[in-house]
Short mmCIF file of C-alpha atoms in Angstrom, two decimals:
data_model
loop_
_atom_site.label_atom_id
_atom_site.label_comp_id
_atom_site.label_asym_id
_atom_site.label_seq_id
_atom_site.Cartn_x
_atom_site.Cartn_y
_atom_site.Cartn_z
CA MET S 230 71.65 135.21 20.49
CA TYR S 231 70.03 135.55 24.45
CA GLU S 232 72.43 134.08 27.05
CA ILE S 233 71.69 133.33 30.57
CA ARG S 234 74.13 132.43 33.64
CA LEU S 235 72.68 130.86 36.59
CA HIS S 236 74.41 130.69 39.81
CA SER S 237 73.06 128.25 42.45
CA ARG S 238 74.32 125.76 45.09
CA GLY S 239 74.29 121.81 44.24
CA GLY S 240 71.30 120.29 45.52
CA GLN S 241 69.11 123.37 44.76
CA GLY S 242 67.85 122.31 41.33
CA GLY S 243 69.74 124.57 39.08
CA VAL S 244 71.03 122.25 36.39
CA THR S 245 67.56 121.17 36.19
CA ALA S 246 66.42 124.65 36.01
CA ALA S 247 68.79 125.36 33.12
CA LYS S 248 67.08 122.13 31.08
CA LEU S 249 63.49 123.14 31.82
CA LEU S 250 64.60 126.83 30.52
CA ALA S 251 65.88 124.92 27.32
CA GLN S 252 63.04 123.13 27.03
CA ALA S 253 60.96 125.99 27.29
CA ALA S 254 62.39 128.05 25.03
CA PHE S 255 62.54 124.89 22.34
CA LEU S 256 58.63 124.64 22.95
CA ASP S 257 58.51 128.31 21.95
CA GLY S 258 60.11 127.16 18.65
CA LYS S 259 63.73 128.53 19.38
CA TYR S 260 66.92 126.88 19.55
CA ALA S 261 68.18 126.68 23.31
CA THR S 262 71.11 124.97 24.85
CA ALA S 263 71.71 124.25 28.60
CA THR S 264 75.07 123.39 29.51
CA PRO S 265 75.67 122.70 33.15
CA LEU S 266 79.62 123.61 34.31
CA TYR S 267 80.33 120.93 36.79
CA GLY S 268 83.10 120.84 39.44
CA ALA S 269 83.50 118.72 42.47
CA GLU S 270 79.62 117.87 42.51
CA ARG S 271 78.47 117.81 45.87
CA ARG S 272 75.68 119.57 47.99
CA GLY S 273 76.17 123.38 49.13
CA ALA S 274 79.08 123.93 46.58
CA PRO S 275 78.46 126.64 43.84
CA VAL S 276 77.21 125.40 40.32
CA VAL S 277 76.96 127.45 37.32
CA SER S 278 74.84 126.79 34.59
CA PHE S 279 74.63 128.22 31.19
CA ILE S 280 71.48 128.76 28.72
CA ARG S 281 71.63 130.25 25.09
CA ILE S 282 68.55 130.94 23.04
CA ASP S 283 68.77 131.88 19.36
CA ASP S 284 66.95 131.86 16.40
CA GLU S 285 69.64 129.90 14.57
CA PRO S 286 71.32 126.55 15.43
CA ILE S 287 73.72 127.10 18.42
CA ARG S 288 77.36 126.13 17.60
CA ILE S 289 79.26 127.33 20.52
CA TYR S 290 79.91 125.46 23.81
CA SER S 291 82.50 127.23 25.68
CA GLN S 292 80.98 129.26 28.68
CA ILE S 293 79.39 132.35 28.79
CA ARG S 294 81.61 135.41 29.22
CA LYS S 295 79.02 138.20 28.73
CA PRO S 296 75.54 137.46 30.07
CA ASP S 297 72.49 139.67 29.08
CA LEU S 298 70.68 138.06 32.34
CA VAL S 299 72.03 136.60 35.37
CA ILE S 300 70.05 134.26 37.74
CA ILE S 301 70.67 134.06 41.52
CA LEU S 302 69.10 131.13 43.23
CA ASP S 303 71.22 131.67 46.23
CA PRO S 304 71.91 135.41 47.20
CA SER S 305 74.36 134.05 49.85
CA ILE S 306 76.71 132.89 46.76
CA MET S 307 77.49 136.25 46.09
CA HIS S 308 80.29 136.29 49.52
CA THR S 309 82.23 133.69 47.26
CA VAL S 310 81.62 133.78 43.60
CA ASP S 311 81.32 137.17 41.47
CA VAL S 312 77.53 136.89 39.89
CA MET S 313 78.32 139.98 38.21
CA GLN S 314 81.58 139.19 35.91
CA GLY S 315 80.82 139.93 32.51
CA LEU S 316 77.56 141.32 32.69
CA LYS S 317 76.60 143.11 29.89
CA PRO S 318 76.02 147.35 30.82
CA GLU S 319 72.62 146.80 29.78
CA GLY S 320 72.11 143.32 31.10
CA LYS S 321 69.77 142.09 33.98
CA VAL S 322 69.43 139.99 37.00
CA LEU S 323 66.93 137.74 38.48
CA ILE S 324 67.55 136.90 42.07
CA ASN S 325 65.81 134.76 44.76
CA SER S 326 65.15 137.56 47.29
CA PRO S 327 61.87 138.34 49.25
CA ARG S 328 63.45 142.18 49.33
CA PRO S 329 64.45 144.47 46.73
CA VAL S 330 68.40 144.22 45.94
CA GLU S 331 70.63 146.82 44.34
CA MET S 332 72.97 145.23 41.89
CA GLY S 333 75.37 148.00 40.58
CA GLY S 334 72.47 150.18 38.62
CA HIS S 335 71.26 146.77 36.75
CA ARG S 336 67.75 146.23 36.26
CA VAL S 337 66.86 143.66 39.07
CA TYR S 338 64.17 141.49 39.05
CA ASN S 339 63.18 140.38 42.54
CA ALA S 340 61.71 136.86 42.94
CA ASP S 341 60.65 135.49 46.39
CA LEU S 342 61.01 131.90 44.71
CA THR S 343 61.73 130.57 48.60
CA GLY S 344 58.50 131.62 49.50
CA VAL S 345 56.44 130.60 46.52
CA ALA S 346 58.07 126.75 47.42
CA LEU S 347 57.44 127.07 50.96
CA SER S 348 53.90 128.18 50.79
CA LEU S 349 52.99 125.24 48.96
CA ASP S 350 55.04 122.85 50.89
CA LEU S 351 57.48 122.37 47.64
CA VAL S 352 60.14 121.00 49.87
CA ILE S 353 62.84 117.77 49.24
CA ALA S 354 65.05 116.60 51.95
CA GLY S 355 64.62 120.05 53.94
CA ASN S 356 65.47 122.02 50.49
CA PRO S 357 62.74 124.33 49.10
CA ILE S 358 62.49 123.74 45.22
CA LEU S 359 63.39 126.49 43.40
CA ASN S 360 63.58 125.67 39.94
CA THR S 361 59.90 125.41 39.18
CA PRO S 362 59.11 128.74 40.71
CA LEU S 363 62.19 130.37 38.62
CA LEU S 364 60.32 128.92 35.29
CA GLY S 365 57.50 131.09 36.32
CA ALA S 366 59.62 134.15 37.06
CA VAL S 367 61.55 134.07 33.68
CA ALA S 368 57.91 133.39 31.50
CA LYS S 369 56.81 136.61 33.39
CA VAL S 370 60.31 138.55 32.55
CA GLY S 371 59.25 137.77 29.00
CA LEU S 372 62.06 135.04 27.87
CA VAL S 373 59.75 132.22 27.30
CA SER S 374 56.11 131.65 26.97
CA ARG S 375 53.68 130.96 30.38
CA GLU S 376 52.49 127.93 27.96
CA SER S 377 56.12 126.16 27.65
CA VAL S 378 56.70 126.63 30.90
CA ARG S 379 53.34 124.78 31.90
CA LYS S 380 54.44 122.17 29.16
CA ALA S 381 58.24 121.90 30.35
CA ILE S 382 57.41 121.29 33.93
CA SER S 383 54.33 118.98 33.40
CA GLY S 384 56.59 116.85 31.11
CA THR S 385 59.44 116.34 33.72
CA PHE S 386 57.48 116.43 37.13
CA LYS S 387 54.57 114.26 38.24
CA ASP S 388 53.58 116.41 41.33
CA GLU S 389 51.08 119.10 40.54
CA ARG S 390 52.39 121.61 42.86
CA ASN S 391 55.59 122.33 40.88
CA ALA S 392 53.05 123.93 37.67
CA GLN S 393 51.18 125.99 40.82
CA ALA S 394 54.59 127.12 41.99
CA ALA S 395 55.23 128.48 38.62
CA LEU S 396 52.15 129.91 37.96
CA LYS S 397 52.71 131.79 41.81
CA ALA S 398 56.13 132.90 41.16
CA TYR S 399 54.61 134.24 37.66
CA GLU S 400 51.72 136.25 39.28
CA GLU S 401 53.86 137.33 42.22
CA LEU S 402 56.48 139.30 40.41
CA SER S 403 56.01 142.71 39.45
CA LEU S 404 58.10 143.96 36.59
CA MET A 286 60.27 112.85 16.79
CA LEU A 287 61.13 116.07 17.69
CA MET A 288 62.74 116.51 20.85
CA ILE A 289 65.09 117.80 23.31
CA GLY A 290 67.74 116.00 25.89
CA THR A 291 71.49 115.59 26.65
CA GLY A 292 74.17 114.22 24.11
CA ASN A 293 74.28 110.93 26.56
CA LYS A 294 69.84 110.92 26.30
CA ALA A 295 70.65 111.22 22.48
CA VAL A 296 72.72 107.61 22.64
CA ALA A 297 70.16 105.60 24.79
CA THR A 298 67.47 106.83 22.45
CA ALA A 299 69.37 105.65 19.32
CA VAL A 300 70.01 102.58 20.91
CA ARG A 301 66.43 102.29 21.89
CA ASP A 302 65.44 102.81 17.93
CA ALA A 303 68.53 100.51 16.96
CA LYS A 304 67.19 97.68 19.06
CA PRO A 305 69.86 95.41 20.24
CA THR A 306 69.49 91.94 22.11
CA VAL A 307 71.83 92.65 24.69
CA VAL A 308 73.05 95.61 26.51
CA ALA A 309 75.94 95.41 28.89
CA ALA A 310 77.48 98.14 30.70
CA TYR A 311 79.33 99.70 33.81
CA PRO A 312 78.52 103.25 34.69
CA ILE A 313 81.43 105.52 34.40
CA THR A 314 80.79 109.74 34.58
CA PRO A 315 80.47 111.21 32.08
CA GLN A 316 78.09 108.25 30.25
CA THR A 317 76.78 107.18 33.25
CA GLU A 318 73.16 108.65 31.99
CA VAL A 319 73.17 106.29 28.77
CA VAL A 320 73.67 103.44 31.21
CA GLU A 321 70.63 104.93 33.04
CA GLU A 322 68.60 105.74 30.23
CA THR A 323 68.87 102.58 28.25
CA ALA A 324 68.29 100.56 31.26
CA ASN A 325 64.86 102.48 31.75
CA TYR A 326 64.35 101.79 28.20
CA VAL A 327 64.34 97.92 28.74
CA ALA A 328 63.09 98.58 31.94
CA SER A 329 59.68 100.11 30.62
CA GLY A 330 59.77 97.70 27.60
CA GLU A 331 60.38 100.29 24.83
CA LEU A 332 63.90 98.09 24.31
CA ASP A 333 63.26 94.53 24.71
CA ALA A 334 66.46 93.32 25.76
CA ARG A 335 68.32 91.73 27.80
CA TYR A 336 70.15 93.88 29.94
CA ILE A 337 73.47 92.68 32.00
CA PRO A 338 75.08 94.58 34.43
CA VAL A 339 78.25 93.54 35.14
CA GLU A 340 81.11 94.60 37.68
CA SER A 341 83.75 96.24 35.37
CA GLU A 342 84.40 97.79 32.05
CA HIS A 343 86.35 94.36 30.97
CA SER A 344 83.40 92.42 31.47
CA SER A 345 80.93 94.84 29.93
CA MET A 346 82.90 94.14 26.61
CA ALA A 347 83.42 90.48 27.41
CA ALA A 348 79.79 89.72 27.77
CA CYS A 349 79.19 91.94 24.23
CA ILE A 350 81.61 89.98 22.80
CA GLY A 351 79.76 86.35 24.10
CA ALA A 352 76.86 87.79 22.96
CA ALA A 353 77.85 89.23 19.98
CA ALA A 354 79.51 85.63 18.76
CA THR A 355 75.83 84.16 19.03
CA GLY A 356 75.36 86.66 16.04
CA ILE A 357 72.66 89.29 17.99
CA ARG A 358 72.92 92.70 18.19
CA THR A 359 75.05 94.36 21.11
CA PHE A 360 75.51 97.50 22.62
CA THR A 361 77.57 99.23 25.73
CA ALA A 362 79.10 102.44 26.70
CA THR A 363 81.99 103.47 28.61
CA SER A 364 84.31 106.37 29.01
CA SER A 365 88.10 107.10 29.77
CA HIS A 366 89.58 104.61 32.63
CA GLY A 367 86.67 102.14 31.63
CA LEU A 368 87.87 102.27 28.42
CA VAL A 369 91.38 101.56 28.51
CA TYR A 370 90.21 98.83 31.22
CA MET A 371 88.81 96.80 28.41
CA CYS A 372 91.65 97.61 26.55
CA GLU A 373 92.30 94.05 25.95
CA MET A 374 88.72 93.08 24.83
CA LEU A 375 88.38 96.06 22.41
CA HIS A 376 91.63 93.84 20.59
CA MET A 377 89.49 91.00 20.88
CA SER A 378 86.35 92.05 19.73
CA ALA A 379 87.40 93.31 16.63
CA ALA A 380 89.95 90.42 16.01
CA ALA A 381 87.23 88.02 16.30
CA ARG A 382 85.28 90.32 13.50
CA LEU A 383 82.22 91.00 16.36
CA PRO A 384 79.98 94.09 15.32
CA ILE A 385 79.71 95.72 18.35
CA VAL A 386 78.55 99.29 18.95
CA MET A 387 79.57 101.33 21.92
CA ALA A 388 79.85 105.04 22.94
CA ASN A 389 82.46 106.65 24.61
CA ALA A 390 82.39 109.48 26.46
CA ASN A 391 85.86 111.23 25.75
CA ARG A 392 87.46 112.11 28.98
CA ALA A 393 91.07 112.59 30.56
CA LEU A 394 92.86 109.89 32.35
CA GLY A 395 94.62 110.41 35.95
CA PRO A 396 96.19 111.12 37.75
CA GLY A 397 96.15 114.12 38.43
CA TRP A 398 92.37 113.53 38.58
CA ASN A 399 90.54 115.00 36.21
CA ILE A 400 87.47 114.13 34.41
CA GLY A 401 86.99 116.92 31.83
CA ALA A 402 86.72 116.39 28.16
CA GLU A 403 89.83 114.86 26.36
CA HIS A 404 90.56 112.42 23.15
CA SER A 405 93.43 110.88 24.87
CA ASP A 406 90.98 107.57 26.17
CA SER A 407 90.27 106.81 22.56
CA LEU A 408 92.97 107.62 20.52
CA SER A 409 94.82 105.52 23.00
CA MET A 410 92.73 102.38 21.68
CA ARG A 411 93.37 103.74 17.71
CA ASP A 412 95.17 100.73 16.32
CA THR A 413 92.54 97.96 18.22
CA GLY A 414 90.61 97.70 14.70
CA TRP A 415 87.39 99.29 15.84
CA LEU A 416 86.38 101.93 14.03
CA GLN A 417 85.94 105.61 15.58
CA ALA A 418 83.67 108.39 15.08
CA TYR A 419 83.45 111.71 16.52
CA VAL A 420 80.66 113.54 17.01
CA SER A 421 79.50 117.51 17.10
CA THR A 422 76.18 118.00 18.27
CA VAL A 423 73.51 115.91 20.42
CA GLN A 424 71.63 115.09 16.78
CA GLU A 425 74.79 113.84 15.37
CA ALA A 426 75.35 111.37 18.38
CA TYR A 427 71.66 109.98 17.65
CA ASP A 428 72.18 109.88 14.31
CA LEU A 429 76.01 108.10 14.50
CA THR A 430 74.80 105.85 17.24
CA LEU A 431 71.97 104.79 14.93
CA MET A 432 74.41 104.48 11.65
CA ALA A 433 76.93 102.67 13.64
CA PHE A 434 75.09 99.40 13.80
CA ARG A 435 74.43 99.47 10.28
CA ILE A 436 77.91 100.17 9.39
CA ALA A 437 79.64 97.54 12.08
CA GLU A 438 77.31 94.45 10.96
CA ASP A 439 77.67 95.15 7.11
CA GLU A 440 78.84 91.81 5.78
CA ASN A 441 82.17 93.48 4.47
CA VAL A 442 83.35 95.28 7.43
CA LEU A 443 82.15 93.21 10.39
CA LEU A 444 84.22 95.28 12.69
CA PRO A 445 82.80 97.33 16.21
CA VAL A 446 82.26 100.53 15.87
CA MET A 447 83.02 103.31 18.66
CA ILE A 448 81.19 106.60 18.62
CA ASN A 449 82.93 109.30 20.72
CA LEU A 450 81.36 112.38 22.04
CA ASP A 451 83.29 115.13 24.17
CA GLY A 452 82.89 114.34 27.98
CA PHE A 453 80.41 117.27 29.48
CA LEU A 454 80.86 119.35 26.78
CA LEU A 455 78.39 117.05 24.75
CA THR A 456 77.33 114.18 26.73
CA HIS A 457 75.71 117.24 29.30
CA ILE A 458 74.76 119.54 27.09
CA THR A 459 71.14 119.97 26.19
CA GLN A 460 69.85 120.83 22.30
CA SER A 461 67.03 119.38 20.72
CA PHE A 462 67.38 116.57 18.17
CA GLU A 463 64.92 114.90 16.12
CA THR A 464 64.71 110.53 15.86
CA VAL A 465 63.77 108.53 13.18
CA GLU A 466 62.03 105.20 12.57
CA PRO A 467 64.56 103.60 11.20
CA GLY A 468 62.54 100.64 9.44
CA ASP A 469 64.51 98.37 7.50
CA PHE A 470 67.53 101.40 7.01
CA ILE A 471 69.22 98.92 9.63
CA PRO A 472 68.86 95.30 8.28
CA GLU A 473 68.64 92.47 10.12
CA ILE A 474 71.72 91.39 11.63
CA ASN A 475 73.37 88.50 9.68
CA THR A 476 76.91 87.81 11.48
CA PRO A 477 78.47 84.53 9.03
CA HIS A 478 80.81 83.27 11.34
CA ALA A 479 77.81 83.30 14.42
CA ILE A 480 78.24 80.36 17.02
CA ASP A 481 75.86 77.40 15.16
CA ILE A 482 75.28 74.75 18.00
CA ASP A 483 74.53 72.58 15.10
CA ASN A 484 77.95 73.00 13.13
CA PRO A 485 80.33 73.37 16.02
CA GLY A 486 83.59 74.78 15.26
CA GLY A 487 86.52 76.46 17.19
CA TYR A 488 86.64 79.94 18.21
CA GLY A 489 89.85 82.12 18.70
CA THR A 490 92.04 78.57 18.51
CA LEU A 491 95.78 78.76 18.16
CA THR A 492 96.69 79.67 14.88
CA PRO A 493 99.95 79.71 12.92
CA SER A 494 101.37 82.92 11.86
CA ASN A 495 100.50 82.46 8.04
CA GLU A 496 96.91 82.14 9.06
CA HIS A 497 97.13 84.86 11.81
CA PHE A 498 98.72 87.10 9.10
CA LYS A 499 96.11 86.40 6.72
CA PHE A 500 93.64 87.17 9.50
CA ARG A 501 94.96 90.51 10.07
CA ARG A 502 95.26 91.46 6.54
CA ASP A 503 91.20 91.02 6.42
CA ILE A 504 90.69 93.59 9.15
CA GLU A 505 92.58 96.07 7.08
CA ARG A 506 90.36 94.65 4.18
CA GLY A 507 87.21 95.36 6.40
CA MET A 508 88.28 98.31 7.48
CA ARG A 509 89.28 100.09 3.81
CA ASP A 510 86.10 98.73 2.53
CA SER A 511 83.90 100.45 5.56
CA VAL A 512 84.71 104.02 3.90
CA LYS A 513 82.44 102.95 1.30
CA VAL A 514 79.89 101.31 3.66
CA ILE A 515 79.81 104.37 5.76
CA GLU A 516 79.04 106.54 2.88
CA ASP A 517 76.53 104.38 1.40
CA ALA A 518 74.78 104.61 4.88
CA GLN A 519 75.34 108.19 5.54
CA ASN A 520 73.71 109.04 1.72
CA ASP A 521 71.21 106.34 2.33
CA PHE A 522 70.44 108.22 5.54
CA ALA A 523 70.29 111.61 4.30
CA LYS A 524 68.03 110.19 1.44
CA ARG A 525 65.54 108.70 3.82
CA PHE A 526 65.80 111.38 6.81
CA GLY A 527 67.20 114.46 5.31
CA ARG A 528 70.11 114.74 7.11
CA LYS A 529 73.52 114.65 5.45
CA TYR A 530 76.80 113.32 6.64
CA GLY A 531 80.60 112.82 5.09
CA MET A 532 83.70 111.25 6.60
CA TYR A 533 84.48 114.78 7.29
CA GLU A 534 82.22 118.20 7.82
CA GLU A 535 83.50 121.01 5.73
CA TYR A 536 82.42 124.68 6.35
CA MET A 537 83.57 127.49 4.26
CA THR A 538 86.14 125.69 3.16
CA GLY A 539 85.50 126.60 -0.75
CA ASP A 540 87.67 129.48 -1.19
CA ALA A 541 89.76 129.32 2.38
CA ASP A 542 93.49 130.29 2.42
CA VAL A 543 93.80 128.57 5.96
CA LEU A 544 91.91 125.59 7.21
CA VAL A 545 91.68 124.51 11.13
CA ILE A 546 91.02 121.03 11.24
CA SER A 547 89.73 119.46 14.71
CA MET A 548 87.30 117.02 16.22
CA GLY A 549 84.15 116.69 18.19
CA THR A 550 82.64 119.73 19.85
CA LEU A 551 85.67 121.69 19.13
CA ALA A 552 84.48 121.90 15.20
CA LYS A 553 81.70 123.63 16.18
CA GLU A 554 83.08 126.21 18.17
CA THR A 555 85.35 126.28 15.14
CA GLU A 556 82.69 127.27 12.66
CA VAL A 557 81.78 130.21 14.81
CA ALA A 558 85.78 131.57 14.88
CA VAL A 559 85.60 131.04 11.02
CA ASP A 560 82.67 133.24 10.55
CA ASN A 561 84.51 136.17 12.56
CA LEU A 562 87.78 135.70 11.01
CA ARG A 563 86.07 136.36 7.79
CA LYS A 564 84.64 139.50 8.98
CA GLU A 565 88.30 140.52 9.39
CA GLY A 566 89.50 139.70 6.36
CA ILE A 567 91.13 136.39 6.64
CA LYS A 568 89.43 133.80 4.58
CA ALA A 569 89.28 130.63 6.95
CA GLY A 570 87.45 127.45 6.82
CA SER A 571 86.91 124.67 8.76
CA VAL A 572 87.43 120.94 8.46
CA GLY A 573 85.59 118.75 11.42
CA ILE A 574 87.14 115.57 11.43
CA ARG A 575 83.90 113.11 11.71
CA TRP A 576 85.68 109.49 11.20
CA PHE A 577 88.76 109.00 12.80
CA ARG A 578 89.50 105.15 11.42
CA PRO A 579 89.30 104.59 8.74
CA PHE A 580 90.83 107.69 8.26
CA PRO A 581 89.80 110.09 5.50
CA ASP A 582 91.22 111.17 2.52
CA LEU A 583 92.00 115.21 3.08
CA LYS A 584 94.36 115.30 0.45
CA ASP A 585 91.98 117.44 -1.99
CA VAL A 586 90.69 119.63 0.79
CA VAL A 587 94.16 120.47 2.25
CA GLU A 588 95.72 120.80 -1.09
CA GLY A 589 97.75 124.46 -1.52
CA ARG A 590 96.13 126.02 1.90
CA GLU A 591 98.05 126.55 5.64
CA VAL A 592 96.48 124.24 7.83
CA VAL A 593 96.03 124.41 11.53
CA ILE A 594 95.24 121.52 13.57
CA ILE A 595 93.68 121.51 17.20
CA ASP A 596 94.45 118.34 19.12
CA ARG A 597 92.64 117.72 22.65
CA ASP A 598 95.18 114.83 22.95
CA TYR A 599 98.64 114.06 22.77
CA SER A 600 100.92 111.37 21.85
CA PHE A 601 104.20 111.88 24.10
CA GLY A 602 107.45 111.79 22.56
CA TYR A 603 105.67 112.37 18.89
CA GLY A 604 103.15 115.17 19.18
CA GLY A 605 99.61 115.88 18.51
CA ILE A 606 98.02 112.69 17.34
CA LEU A 607 95.63 114.25 14.23
CA ALA A 608 97.96 116.57 13.39
CA ASN A 609 100.77 113.54 12.75
CA GLU A 610 97.88 111.53 10.91
CA VAL A 611 97.05 114.30 8.67
CA ARG A 612 100.58 115.55 7.94
CA SER A 613 101.61 112.38 7.41
CA LYS A 614 98.44 111.21 5.01
CA THR A 615 98.67 114.57 3.19
CA GLY A 616 102.22 115.83 3.27
CA CYS A 617 100.74 119.26 4.64
CA SER A 618 102.91 121.41 7.29
CA PRO A 619 100.54 121.89 9.85
CA PHE A 620 100.32 124.81 12.84
CA SER A 621 99.73 122.25 15.56
CA VAL A 622 97.56 123.28 18.82
CA ILE A 623 97.14 121.35 21.84
CA ALA A 624 94.41 122.75 23.54
CA GLY A 625 91.30 121.42 25.42
CA LEU A 626 93.44 119.05 27.41
CA GLY A 627 91.14 118.01 30.90
CA GLY A 628 88.26 119.88 29.70
CA GLN A 629 90.16 123.40 29.30
CA GLU A 630 87.83 126.03 28.14
CA VAL A 631 88.34 126.50 24.23
CA THR A 632 86.36 129.80 23.13
CA TYR A 633 85.79 130.71 19.35
CA ASP A 634 88.01 133.97 20.03
CA ASP A 635 90.66 131.33 21.22
CA ILE A 636 90.51 129.61 18.10
CA ALA A 637 91.03 132.61 15.94
CA GLY A 638 93.81 133.33 18.21
CA PHE A 639 95.27 130.02 16.95
CA VAL A 640 94.83 131.00 13.17
CA LYS A 641 96.65 134.14 13.71
CA MET A 642 99.34 133.12 15.49
CA ARG A 643 99.81 130.04 12.72
CA ALA A 644 103.16 128.90 11.77
CA ALA A 645 104.14 125.82 9.72
CA ASN A 646 105.32 122.64 11.32
CA GLU A 647 105.15 124.81 14.98
CA GLU A 648 103.39 123.11 18.18
CA HIS A 649 101.70 125.54 20.86
CA TRP A 650 100.64 124.03 23.63
CA PHE A 651 97.44 127.19 24.73
CA GLY A 652 97.48 128.20 28.11
CA VAL A 653 101.29 126.49 28.53
CA ASP A 654 103.64 128.22 26.64
CA GLU A 655 103.80 131.62 26.19
#
């Protein structure tokens, strides 16, 4: 089983990103679950989502304690949330950042998701949309296929810039 | 069709496929998506139903009662405070023998304010005459919601059915599920006592005690007969669509020395605990209670085994509700664990821990007791 913990802020699309990621894994023929952890729901508050991907049906409903991958949509969240908690020694980090970031010696993927969203003017109510670019980055890391990401996004969003954003993030991320 | 979606979405999709004529509902977290998605199905024409938005849960059940009394199929959904607010109408719908189907997202009651998963809401409605099922997966939420219509409307039952799913844990998780073409799996509704304007009669009129007594006895007759109706529906479902369900779900019980009995999502989490305990040499098994009303016959499966029962609920002044139902029906001496109240996190490691600390007839409040 591959376990992912996704950190975001309310309104950034983290919960939708988790669902899309599970959907892409499902389209790849895997079993997948996505669970949002709700506290008081409000814009800007830290939000955590959990994604599990496996070849067998998943029977676990509790939270992910030892993730294989931590995704950070908003780096400023690290001031208040211990995003590295429980990350496996060989665990990896995918962070939305234009610059390389050091994260305790772990393998870090830097993806400028905000930059991708802004470059396509993919902005709603002043907030850049980060979930669809994130899906492209996750595909590049190799957790889901690019084709399944495309299908999951086109099945959810009408605006074609979402699929473009995923493709752009895929191409920009250097491994 | 194979899909991916939340527990709420699965319930709404089953409602679409069961084709009720009236849906009357009021939104409340964490079932709001059921209300929204059924409304979407009506708006898009995929469900040819009259959607009645109402001002409260008491009214949503009242609207379902009025509609069902005319002999049509009805559905509503609620949770927590919404469920207890419609309490009067729950008694009324069951006593009027109206086969209404409702989804309830299990949620704690306040105050203190908490919207996490807890079974106290539906279990406090235990004696209303409603059938109650507790589901453990998104697939089961779809399948049981579909079956609920057939079971409720059966001429030997004619009682309302409540499908319970853990708030957030199941209502909001995304999993894959497969829809079916029900066809004649759900026959046309045929309510024998439906209002007939050509043959006017009294409904809910003043009833002397001897008649009242007979009506009550017949609710119990319907509840007891429902066991066979449920089993027939589940067997027919398995034959047609390939997924098998029982009154309760057994996992690794065959050679088990100790059983963990639970309901809802905890029953699935327990299966992982059982796997891990067996690696340590502890022969554990899991029993997930699917149908709580009518209550299943657990005598054979409990016989000669140690029993740990997890309650996500409590009857103040008495004890864990599930633990005491099982105890009184089977005569076992369970280790009663109260866990998961208010959405408290309970992991498979925690459940394995309950098994290891078991003590017959003791009660343990997880995270509160030392």
